[in-house]
Amino acid sequence: CSSSTPITATLFPGDGIGPEIAESVKKVFTTAGVPIDWEEHYVGTEIDPRTQSFLTWESLESVRRNKVGLKGPMATPIGKGHRSLNLTLRKELNLYANVRPCYSLPGYKTRYDDVNLITIRENTEGEYSGLEHQVVRGVVESLKIITRQASLRVAEYAFHYAKTHGRERVSAIHKANIMQKTDGLFLKCCREVAEKYPEITYEEVVIDNCCMMLVKNPALFDVLVMPNLYGDIISDLCAGLVGGLGLTPSCNIGEDGVALAEAVHGSAPDIAGKNLANPTALLLSGVMMLRHLKLNEQAEQIHSAIINTIAEGKYRTADLGGSSTTTEFTKAICDHL
Amino acid sequence: CSSSTPITATLFPGDGIGPEIAESVKKVFTTAGVPIDWEEHYVGTEIDPRTQSFLTWESLESVRRNKVGLKGPMATPIGKGHRSLNLTLRKELNLYANVRPCYSLPGYKTRYDDVNLITIRENTEGEYSGLEHQVVRGVVESLKIITRQASLRVAEYAFHYAKTHGRERVSAIHKANIMQKTDGLFLKCCREVAEKYPEITYEEVVIDNCCMMLVKNPALFDVLVMPNLYGDIISDLCAGLVGGLGLTPSCNIGEDGVALAEAVHGSAPDIAGKNLANPTALLLSGVMMLRHLKLNEQAEQIHSAIINTIAEGKYRTADLGGSSTTTEFTKAICDHL
Ligand SMILES: CC(C)[C@H](C(=O)O)[C@@H](O)C(=O)O
Ligand SMILES: CC(C)[C@H](C(=O)O)[C@@H](O)C(=O)O
């Protein structure tokens, strides 16, 4: 595998702790002999009129060309007249599904030791339509948009994911008892796709009940698919079960075969530049990227090295109760390779 | 206290296990000498045109007259042309705040032993507007409505509750980074009210982050106030932390001084009539009703009897891992009085 021609991938280190944890990924990947050439892009310092945001046009072109990338945290600068960096990426690259595996890490104790699920979030519409207005003074409305096209697309992705990853069940999460038309359409699309996958068990769970079941017994769930806002909420809840966003990876899937793996935690400006950040979420997101590229051998090697380093417990960053620096933790992972 | 003239309160036993658990409440209240005369109302068997639902006009009039009531589970019959029973009650009685205390029960083990929080949910608008339509084929939208009036009203209730119940902090839960106008207005109202309560700490927490923090460390929270759907989700999540909806009470507050306490769990038709149901949520809701009526002495007596019975663990219903019947568990509570 290490003899194959290198693949070019876009790297957005992001800001805050982003550059440090991106450095960790580069180090680990190099040590593992991963055949990747990184094309690094930073967030711009002024608004690029072509993206209406601080993201440069060149950086988007880079992902479009390479069709694969890894992204660290990006804090959207405060001010008017530009769009959120994360939302711009999703819209411009048509990243329609956000996939977040969430599993208990051996040796890292939380209140749960039996979590092993995948949330798949519709990433382009729903409550994130951006359509809002004031009806009269003191009365405002937001529009939640659900389309058949986007719902079928994410449902298809979820069932295909389940089938190709040895998963047995897909749960569609909804509030169709209240939003009969929007969430109702989402469910209708899920049902249509479910019929094409008779080997996968399909169920529908109301979001309030789902959250209650998740905190009582997360082992009940396997693959969960849902509209945008529910995905935002439930994926963070699930991350909390196993220790937080610092430990959970994600990958965004686009229509044109684009995959942008992403650490969804914040940029932690308070500890930026201090060599204290935990690179685990970005590293595990990198592993998702490798699997997407079918570099399975290196993906598994790196995955095991990360998991084993955390399990051993000798080198852990402060957020996990340890006192290692980012570079010490990174070196420990490299030593496990 | 037991010598005061009886207060008339409406009782909706509801359906499924409702009548059995309502029986338990009547038994316990009588044993404790609570001066209440119940006015019982069942859900009708046909649609009442004046309520557009299976709720009878008389039952709504009863709550309006008595200004206080207790409600068991009501399953909305399937079919078109009528409204959900629960939603009809909220709309018709203008029940604008749903208050749900959630605390770890001593002796009943879950993964959490340090939960002690109150969720206060706006109960009349938001995603529950009922306004939905198809834009074009395959494209549907739901309207989320936030008003200044309803937001101020529930915020005022939350801060007043915090102040009068010895609570120190109110957290407003939102997604204003995405829904800047609707959730933005909600936050603006909370801030306005917060200024009138300088002794209460006020903070704003994004809903996804809130859910993650709740499962990691629920002790971080005190009083939470939020729009309708977030309240639906978070109150169930919190109930899950301490054992589920069978153990958590709630009370709905209306504009005209109406208080309708309510067990929010389902009607469990599978075990209905079998003397297996757990009456705890309805009993604790009854306690909330007594506190609302300032019958504090009996409220505390009954509350202690319930908590102690569960803590002792000798008599527990099947859902809590025991083998007691509803009547045995009820008798055990009465014996503690
Ligand atoms: C930062 C915010 C806009 C974003 C979202 O709501 O999608 C974040 O919570 C996420 O999950 O990536
Ligand atoms: C049954 C349903 C309509 C209701 C709601 O969504 O409000 C329930 O979940 C609740 O919390 O009372």
XYZ file of C-alpha atoms and ligand atoms in Angstrom:
698
model
C 0.000 0.000 0.000
C 2.774 2.437 0.875
C 4.166 2.004 -2.623
C 1.081 3.433 -4.382
C 1.237 6.890 -5.988
C 0.370 9.578 -3.503
C -3.155 10.899 -3.297
C -3.620 14.656 -3.014
C -5.989 15.696 -0.227
C -7.024 19.137 0.951
C -6.207 20.038 4.544
C -7.970 22.859 6.365
C -6.065 23.171 9.640
C -8.625 25.747 10.734
C -7.957 28.162 13.549
C -7.439 28.160 17.318
C -6.017 24.737 18.177
C -6.539 23.679 14.532
C -2.935 24.043 13.320
C -1.554 22.065 16.275
C -3.899 19.121 15.865
C -3.403 19.199 12.078
C 0.329 18.951 12.750
C -0.379 15.863 14.829
C -2.299 14.257 11.964
C 0.490 14.984 9.498
C 3.042 13.476 11.874
C 1.039 10.306 12.493
C 0.171 9.839 8.816
C 3.795 10.280 7.764
C 4.977 7.824 10.407
C 2.421 5.295 9.201
C 3.609 5.800 5.634
C 0.249 7.005 4.369
C 0.636 7.993 0.698
C -1.012 11.395 0.951
C 0.165 14.783 -0.252
C -1.593 17.524 1.674
C -2.750 20.686 -0.023
C -3.106 23.094 2.885
C -5.584 25.928 2.906
C -6.164 28.457 5.633
C -9.238 30.572 6.155
C -8.742 33.970 4.519
C -8.429 37.261 6.366
C -10.994 39.047 4.208
C -14.325 38.157 2.696
C -13.937 36.489 -0.692
C -16.793 37.851 -2.821
C -17.018 34.563 -4.706
C -17.827 32.594 -1.531
C -19.401 35.480 0.449
C -17.331 34.309 3.375
C -13.799 34.204 4.706
C -13.288 30.936 2.876
C -11.198 31.470 -0.220
C -12.444 30.351 -3.599
C -9.155 28.497 -4.084
C -9.730 26.366 -0.998
C -13.142 25.256 -2.254
C -11.663 24.550 -5.687
C -9.031 22.431 -3.978
C -11.659 20.171 -2.358
C -13.653 20.003 -5.584
C -10.553 18.933 -7.484
C -9.157 16.486 -4.911
C -12.583 15.203 -3.902
C -11.225 14.479 -0.462
C -10.174 16.591 2.488
C -9.734 16.926 6.225
C -10.936 19.898 8.199
C -10.100 21.246 11.652
C -12.217 23.698 13.662
C -13.094 27.043 12.077
C -14.524 29.795 14.223
C -16.641 32.128 12.129
C -15.411 35.723 12.629
C -18.045 37.964 14.184
C -19.634 40.569 11.954
C -22.258 41.013 9.286
C -22.250 40.482 5.549
C -20.703 37.053 5.415
C -21.774 33.480 5.954
C -20.719 30.946 8.584
C -17.628 29.072 7.402
C -19.039 25.657 8.239
C -22.363 26.336 6.549
C -20.638 27.788 3.477
C -18.586 24.631 3.102
C -21.710 22.459 3.355
C -23.648 24.508 0.827
C -20.863 25.189 -1.656
C -19.609 21.604 -1.688
C -23.115 20.145 -1.449
C -22.125 18.091 1.585
C -25.473 16.401 2.061
C -24.710 13.819 4.749
C -22.778 14.220 7.972
C -21.702 10.823 9.264
C -20.671 10.526 12.899
C -19.628 7.183 14.353
C -19.804 7.179 18.102
C -18.414 4.360 20.207
C -17.132 3.847 23.710
C -13.345 4.041 23.818
C -11.817 1.095 25.673
C -10.071 2.297 28.796
C -11.590 5.754 28.749
C -14.308 5.598 31.345
C -17.576 7.495 31.028
C -20.966 6.532 32.433
C -21.494 4.373 29.329
C -19.378 1.515 28.039
C -21.695 0.078 25.432
C -22.121 2.803 22.820
C -21.587 1.808 19.208
C -23.751 3.763 16.846
C -23.642 5.968 13.785
C -25.628 9.160 13.336
C -26.280 10.254 9.777
C -27.503 13.818 9.534
C -29.099 15.527 6.553
C -26.790 18.470 6.176
C -28.305 20.923 3.696
C -31.891 21.879 4.526
C -34.523 21.596 7.281
C -34.215 24.229 9.973
C -30.977 25.425 8.362
C -32.769 26.938 5.365
C -31.798 30.428 6.447
C -35.340 31.572 5.618
C -36.652 33.716 8.443
C -38.577 36.920 8.711
C -40.622 39.154 10.929
C -44.352 38.748 10.293
C -45.407 41.726 12.360
C -43.608 43.428 15.221
C -42.997 40.842 17.927
C -43.866 37.883 15.703
C -41.114 36.125 13.760
C -41.035 32.914 11.797
C -38.425 30.474 10.544
C -39.096 28.112 7.691
C -38.114 24.492 7.914
C -37.835 23.067 4.409
C -37.872 19.352 3.710
C -37.553 18.091 0.171
C -38.115 14.698 -1.301
C -34.815 14.885 -3.123
C -32.622 15.579 -0.093
C -34.531 13.129 2.093
C -34.203 10.271 -0.389
C -30.545 11.092 -0.872
C -29.635 10.942 2.817
C -31.869 7.896 3.420
C -30.194 6.110 0.534
C -26.809 6.985 1.996
C -27.822 5.678 5.432
C -29.117 2.337 4.191
C -26.163 1.857 1.882
C -23.856 2.682 4.770
C -25.619 0.164 7.012
C -25.405 -2.544 4.394
C -21.750 -1.991 3.534
C -20.651 -1.626 7.165
C -22.270 -4.746 8.601
C -24.949 -2.782 10.445
C -28.364 -4.310 11.026
C -30.772 -1.535 11.775
C -31.635 1.963 10.613
C -33.758 4.191 12.865
C -35.318 7.286 11.319
C -35.654 10.025 13.932
C -38.525 12.465 13.568
C -41.331 14.498 15.113
C -43.937 13.650 12.502
C -46.658 13.517 15.160
C -46.319 17.305 15.236
C -44.739 18.178 11.895
C -46.788 15.817 9.797
C -45.930 17.380 6.459
C -42.205 18.036 6.796
C -41.098 15.176 9.007
C -43.849 13.109 7.417
C -42.198 13.542 4.005
C -38.834 12.656 5.508
C -40.280 9.409 6.883
C -42.050 8.597 3.631
C -38.714 8.824 1.823
C -36.994 6.649 4.438
C -39.729 4.027 4.046
C -39.339 4.004 0.285
C -35.618 3.405 0.568
C -36.092 0.843 3.361
C -38.072 -1.331 0.952
C -35.015 -1.698 -1.221
C -33.027 -3.020 1.750
C -35.067 -5.898 3.170
C -32.012 -7.217 5.032
C -31.838 -4.039 7.152
C -34.385 -3.619 9.943
C -36.111 -0.258 9.713
C -37.813 1.599 12.550
C -39.071 5.101 13.290
C -38.444 6.794 16.617
C -39.850 10.122 17.801
C -36.995 12.453 18.728
C -38.003 13.063 22.348
C -38.328 9.352 22.971
C -35.069 8.731 21.102
C -33.169 11.082 23.439
C -34.644 9.373 26.458
C -33.715 5.930 25.129
C -30.222 7.105 24.200
C -29.415 8.180 27.746
C -31.045 5.114 29.270
C -29.731 2.472 26.916
C -27.714 3.611 23.903
C -26.977 -0.005 22.961
C -30.512 -0.085 21.553
C -29.359 1.930 18.547
C -27.321 1.087 15.482
C -27.589 3.564 12.554
C -29.722 6.691 13.037
C -30.772 8.922 10.143
C -32.499 12.271 10.576
C -33.190 15.800 9.382
C -30.605 18.517 9.958
C -31.440 19.958 13.401
C -32.232 16.610 15.019
C -28.886 15.401 13.676
C -27.150 18.399 15.176
C -28.717 17.697 18.560
C -28.466 13.916 18.647
C -24.933 13.665 17.327
C -23.721 15.954 20.110
C -25.741 14.062 22.701
C -24.143 10.803 21.502
C -20.675 12.337 21.570
C -21.382 13.288 25.179
C -22.087 9.648 26.048
C -18.541 8.618 25.138
C -16.648 11.666 26.354
C -17.389 14.615 24.080
C -16.595 16.148 20.728
C -12.872 15.923 21.377
C -13.064 12.175 20.842
C -15.570 11.696 18.019
C -14.839 11.909 14.317
C -17.101 12.870 11.461
C -17.140 12.857 7.701
C -19.256 14.922 5.318
C -20.351 13.289 2.110
C -21.000 15.346 -1.021
C -22.948 14.567 -4.162
C -20.016 14.506 -6.511
C -18.073 11.892 -4.620
C -16.547 14.512 -2.328
C -15.715 13.483 1.242
C -14.639 16.079 3.780
C -13.708 14.549 7.121
C -14.099 16.974 9.992
C -13.436 17.383 13.697
C -16.630 19.082 14.846
C -15.363 20.443 18.136
C -14.587 24.125 18.647
C -11.348 25.954 18.074
C -10.679 26.360 21.834
C -8.938 29.745 21.571
C -8.155 29.660 25.306
C -5.621 26.855 24.889
C -4.547 27.590 21.306
C -0.802 27.603 20.711
C -0.073 26.036 24.107
C 0.541 22.476 22.923
C -2.342 21.265 25.119
C -4.993 20.332 22.551
C -6.281 16.805 22.089
C -5.904 15.811 18.428
C -8.027 12.634 18.746
C -11.155 13.849 16.937
C -9.135 15.126 13.975
C -6.994 11.972 13.923
C -10.066 9.722 13.956
C -11.632 11.913 11.257
C -8.444 11.351 9.276
C -8.963 7.614 9.727
C -12.473 7.992 8.279
C -10.901 9.775 5.325
C -8.436 6.921 4.825
C -11.254 4.367 4.874
C -13.107 6.457 2.319
C -9.966 6.268 0.147
C -9.889 2.501 0.715
C -6.526 2.810 2.450
C -7.881 0.305 4.934
C -4.651 -1.161 6.153
C -3.206 2.165 7.263
C -6.586 3.267 8.555
C -6.745 0.260 10.889
C -3.122 0.659 11.965
C -3.585 4.301 12.897
C -6.949 3.629 14.497
C -5.475 0.936 16.738
C -2.536 3.129 17.675
C -4.874 5.945 18.780
C -7.219 3.633 20.681
C -4.370 1.783 22.370
C -2.607 4.972 23.409
C -5.781 6.259 25.050
C -6.538 2.847 26.587
C -3.069 2.539 28.128
C -3.680 5.875 29.766
C -0.011 6.810 30.194
C -0.159 9.657 27.701
C -3.358 11.631 27.763
C -4.064 15.308 27.201
C -5.572 17.477 29.942
C -9.169 17.206 28.670
C -8.940 13.440 29.365
C -7.502 13.981 32.825
C -3.862 13.533 31.788
C -0.937 15.941 31.628
C 0.610 15.154 28.251
C 1.182 17.803 25.641
C -0.187 17.434 22.128
C 3.261 16.458 20.876
C 3.821 13.871 23.635
C 0.457 12.269 22.947
C 1.193 12.328 19.204
C 4.586 10.720 19.750
C 2.984 7.999 21.879
C 0.627 7.206 19.004
C 3.527 7.098 16.561
C 5.377 4.734 18.907
C 2.358 2.405 18.743
C 2.491 2.210 14.968
C -54.607 22.065 57.158
C -56.864 18.999 57.017
C -59.648 21.021 58.576
C -59.866 23.515 55.711
C -62.834 23.441 53.329
C -62.237 21.032 50.477
C -60.894 22.337 47.193
C -62.497 21.064 44.004
C -59.983 19.837 41.415
C -60.536 18.307 38.008
C -59.194 14.805 37.468
C -58.582 13.371 33.997
C -57.746 9.739 34.663
C -57.033 9.374 30.908
C -56.934 6.009 29.218
C -54.838 2.834 29.200
C -53.222 2.607 32.631
C -54.650 6.048 33.469
C -57.617 4.919 35.602
C -55.438 2.586 37.714
C -52.808 5.186 38.503
C -55.516 7.804 39.141
C -57.017 5.348 41.639
C -53.637 5.206 43.344
C -53.517 9.004 43.643
C -57.025 9.139 45.107
C -56.105 6.459 47.636
C -52.890 8.163 48.722
C -54.501 11.613 48.910
C -57.401 10.308 50.972
C -55.039 8.503 53.323
C -53.033 11.692 53.767
C -56.223 13.610 54.511
C -55.821 15.985 51.571
C -58.875 18.265 51.422
C -59.665 17.752 47.748
C -62.903 16.859 46.017
C -62.203 15.373 42.614
C -64.353 16.209 39.617
C -63.612 13.326 37.264
C -63.748 13.681 33.501
C -63.086 11.019 30.932
C -62.186 11.550 27.289
C -65.322 11.362 25.163
C -66.099 8.654 22.646
C -67.018 11.069 19.876
C -65.638 14.336 18.594
C -67.080 17.299 20.454
C -67.597 20.022 17.827
C -66.919 22.722 20.408
C -63.384 21.401 21.077
C -62.824 19.737 17.680
C -61.470 16.772 19.594
C -62.545 13.874 21.776
C -62.214 16.140 24.784
C -65.610 17.202 26.008
C -66.474 20.852 26.440
C -67.597 20.074 29.981
C -64.177 18.744 30.928
C -62.490 21.944 29.742
C -65.098 24.010 31.571
C -64.334 22.021 34.698
C -60.633 22.988 34.603
C -61.481 26.601 33.787
C -63.819 26.735 36.768
C -61.645 24.865 39.269
C -58.410 26.385 37.960
C -56.587 23.272 39.055
C -56.442 19.709 37.810
C -54.493 16.500 37.449
C -54.191 14.590 34.207
C -53.203 11.036 33.362
C -52.092 9.771 29.943
C -54.411 10.324 26.974
C -53.744 8.481 23.750
C -55.155 10.428 20.817
C -57.455 8.139 18.785
C -56.196 7.604 15.242
C -58.114 9.269 12.430
C -58.605 12.607 10.735
C -60.702 15.639 11.509
C -59.806 16.071 15.141
C -56.952 17.481 17.165
C -54.507 15.764 19.501
C -55.957 15.655 23.010
C -52.799 16.953 24.642
C -52.403 19.810 22.191
C -56.075 20.726 22.487
C -55.744 21.002 26.246
C -52.686 23.231 25.904
C -54.336 25.509 23.355
C -57.814 25.673 24.862
C -56.584 26.254 28.398
C -53.722 28.480 27.277
C -51.233 26.342 29.170
C -48.175 28.350 28.295
C -45.487 26.785 30.476
C -44.727 23.136 31.076
C -42.662 22.740 34.235
C -40.773 19.514 34.761
C -38.617 18.989 37.826
C -36.152 16.193 37.340
C -34.057 14.807 40.161
C -32.267 11.594 41.012
C -34.385 9.406 43.260
C -32.464 8.175 46.296
C -32.101 4.418 46.162
C -33.164 4.073 42.550
C -29.940 3.617 40.676
C -29.356 4.969 37.196
C -26.064 6.063 35.615
C -26.586 9.472 37.259
C -27.021 10.294 40.915
C -26.613 14.052 40.822
C -29.507 15.341 38.739
C -31.553 18.167 40.204
C -32.906 20.472 37.567
C -36.105 22.003 36.266
C -37.012 22.308 32.609
C -39.504 25.015 31.717
C -40.905 24.634 28.242
C -42.837 27.195 26.213
C -45.938 25.196 25.458
C -48.005 27.070 22.884
C -46.024 28.038 19.787
C -42.670 27.476 18.047
C -42.562 24.323 15.946
C -46.029 23.402 17.269
C -47.759 26.136 15.255
C -49.499 23.570 13.086
C -48.667 25.729 10.055
C -47.341 23.534 7.289
C -47.827 23.281 3.580
C -46.487 21.897 0.346
C -44.632 24.563 -1.649
C -44.353 22.513 -4.820
C -44.443 18.763 -5.274
C -41.666 17.251 -3.188
C -41.004 20.450 -1.230
C -42.792 21.032 2.075
C -42.352 23.608 4.789
C -43.252 24.003 8.450
C -43.415 27.368 10.124
C -41.858 27.925 13.488
C -43.455 30.947 15.121
C -41.863 32.786 18.009
C -43.601 35.757 19.559
C -42.391 38.366 21.940
C -45.474 37.905 24.076
C -45.137 34.151 24.620
C -41.379 34.353 25.057
C -41.580 37.076 27.710
C -44.355 35.185 29.459
C -42.427 31.925 29.777
C -39.167 33.715 30.617
C -40.963 35.651 33.347
C -42.379 32.393 34.672
C -38.931 30.749 34.683
C -37.198 33.572 36.558
C -40.032 33.906 39.010
C -39.923 30.148 39.563
C -36.166 30.257 40.131
C -36.475 33.089 42.608
C -39.341 31.577 44.586
C -37.843 28.076 44.637
C -34.344 28.930 45.837
C -32.759 28.275 42.471
C -29.686 30.218 41.426
C -29.364 29.982 37.688
C -31.527 30.122 34.583
C -30.140 28.783 31.299
C -31.932 29.745 28.101
C -31.570 26.973 25.519
C -31.545 27.978 21.857
C -30.124 27.594 18.384
C -29.871 31.301 17.637
C -26.610 30.796 15.755
C -28.800 29.235 13.050
C -32.268 30.631 13.721
C -31.183 34.176 14.446
C -34.622 35.727 14.128
C -36.816 33.224 15.966
C -34.480 31.913 18.623
C -32.846 35.331 18.609
C -36.149 36.894 19.686
C -36.578 34.240 22.349
C -33.142 35.075 23.781
C -33.784 38.804 23.591
C -36.901 38.327 25.734
C -35.024 36.143 28.220
C -32.335 38.829 28.529
C -34.922 41.501 29.171
C -36.470 39.486 31.964
C -33.064 38.488 33.347
C -32.299 42.148 33.999
C -35.176 42.286 36.440
C -33.691 39.388 38.429
C -30.091 40.409 39.173
C -29.900 37.795 41.942
C -30.369 34.973 39.399
C -27.426 34.067 37.168
C -28.441 34.015 33.539
C -26.694 32.109 30.744
C -27.436 31.018 27.185
C -26.586 27.543 25.954
C -26.863 26.248 22.394
C -29.111 23.182 22.324
C -26.603 20.738 20.853
C -24.017 21.725 23.423
C -26.672 21.612 26.151
C -27.512 17.983 25.327
C -23.863 17.046 25.393
C -23.345 18.746 28.744
C -26.505 17.162 30.157
C -25.297 13.639 29.485
C -21.764 14.402 30.656
C -22.539 16.424 33.747
C -26.184 17.256 34.467
C -25.223 18.825 37.795
C -24.117 21.851 35.760
C -27.749 22.832 35.255
C -30.362 24.368 37.498
C -33.409 25.908 35.722
C -33.622 25.603 31.927
C -36.072 27.623 29.853
C -36.656 27.073 26.151
C -38.941 27.136 23.130
C -41.469 24.346 22.625
C -39.624 21.668 20.643
C -36.364 22.012 22.546
C -38.388 21.645 25.719
C -40.021 18.515 24.379
C -36.635 17.001 23.581
C -34.671 18.122 26.617
C -37.321 17.312 29.186
C -37.473 13.720 27.923
C -33.691 13.489 27.830
C -33.573 14.674 31.458
C -36.263 12.216 32.479
C -34.111 9.490 30.934
C -31.210 10.473 33.186
C -33.173 9.603 36.313
C -35.106 6.590 35.053
C -37.711 7.715 32.548
C -41.111 9.336 32.229
C -42.641 6.903 34.710
C -40.822 8.727 37.496
C -40.969 12.403 36.555
C -43.836 14.778 37.239
C -44.907 17.855 35.358
C -47.249 20.766 35.724
C -48.737 23.010 33.032
C -49.279 26.640 33.923
C -52.026 28.667 32.266
C -52.521 32.394 31.925
C -55.608 32.641 34.064
C -54.033 31.047 37.102
C -54.857 27.572 35.843
C -52.493 24.739 36.805
C -52.887 21.313 35.252
C -50.454 18.781 36.668
C -49.731 15.940 34.264
C -47.972 12.601 34.003
C -46.416 12.847 30.550
C -45.752 9.158 29.995
C -47.843 7.087 27.611
C -50.997 5.139 28.330
C -49.210 1.745 28.056
C -52.176 -0.170 26.602
C -50.203 -3.437 26.781
C -50.334 -3.505 30.585
C -53.597 -1.583 31.072
C -56.032 -3.144 33.502
C -53.457 -5.604 34.820
C -52.607 -3.784 38.050
C -48.975 -3.500 36.925
C -48.635 0.210 36.228
C -46.305 2.494 38.137
C -48.284 5.463 39.517
C -45.175 7.447 40.554
C -45.258 10.110 37.814
C -48.931 10.853 38.433
C -48.451 10.836 42.206
C -45.517 13.235 41.986
C -47.541 15.398 39.593
C -50.267 15.384 42.239
C -47.669 16.617 44.717
C -46.849 19.494 42.357
C -50.552 20.298 42.280
C -50.687 20.344 46.083
C -47.711 22.703 46.227
C -49.445 24.950 43.724
C -52.432 24.970 46.078
C -50.075 25.804 48.943
C -51.019 22.556 50.688
C -47.343 22.245 51.481
C -47.572 20.070 54.543
C -49.460 17.290 52.790
C -47.375 17.748 49.667
C -44.185 17.079 51.635
C -45.714 14.156 53.517
C -46.834 12.435 50.352
C -43.609 13.255 48.567
C -41.540 11.683 51.342
C -43.764 8.609 51.430
C -43.288 8.044 47.682
C -39.533 8.657 47.774
C -39.044 6.455 50.824
C -41.080 3.609 49.402
C -38.987 3.614 46.238
C -35.737 4.029 48.200
C -36.513 1.087 50.486
C -36.946 -1.018 47.388
C -39.206 -3.648 48.956
C -42.224 -2.636 46.946
C -41.509 -1.639 43.389
C -43.464 -2.103 40.190
C -42.092 -4.147 37.296
C -40.755 -1.146 35.343
C -38.401 -0.489 38.295
C -37.296 -4.098 38.444
C -39.708 -5.120 41.218
C -42.721 -7.396 41.238
C -45.289 -5.361 43.162
C -48.704 -4.592 41.778
C -49.976 -1.034 41.530
C -52.143 -1.598 44.604
C -49.299 -3.123 46.649
C -47.016 -0.222 45.803
C -49.821 2.234 46.611
C -50.468 0.546 49.931
C -46.776 0.718 50.787
C -46.861 4.461 50.182
C -49.956 4.822 52.364
C -48.212 2.844 55.095
C -45.392 5.396 55.003
C -47.759 8.290 55.595
C -21.496 25.754 14.441
C -22.875 25.305 14.074
C -23.442 26.209 12.988
C -22.882 23.841 13.623
C -24.298 23.376 13.293
O -25.262 23.751 13.934
O -24.425 22.578 12.364
C -22.276 22.855 14.626
O -23.064 22.742 15.772
C -22.108 21.504 13.977
O -22.740 20.518 14.414
O -21.318 21.403 13.021
C -47.587 13.477 22.389
C -46.835 14.679 21.907
C -47.690 15.496 20.968
C -46.324 15.523 23.066
C -45.496 16.693 22.559
O -44.753 16.594 21.583
O -45.584 17.761 23.179
C -45.465 14.769 24.094
O -44.254 14.351 23.567
C -45.255 15.626 25.312
O -44.111 15.978 25.617
O -46.235 15.967 25.982
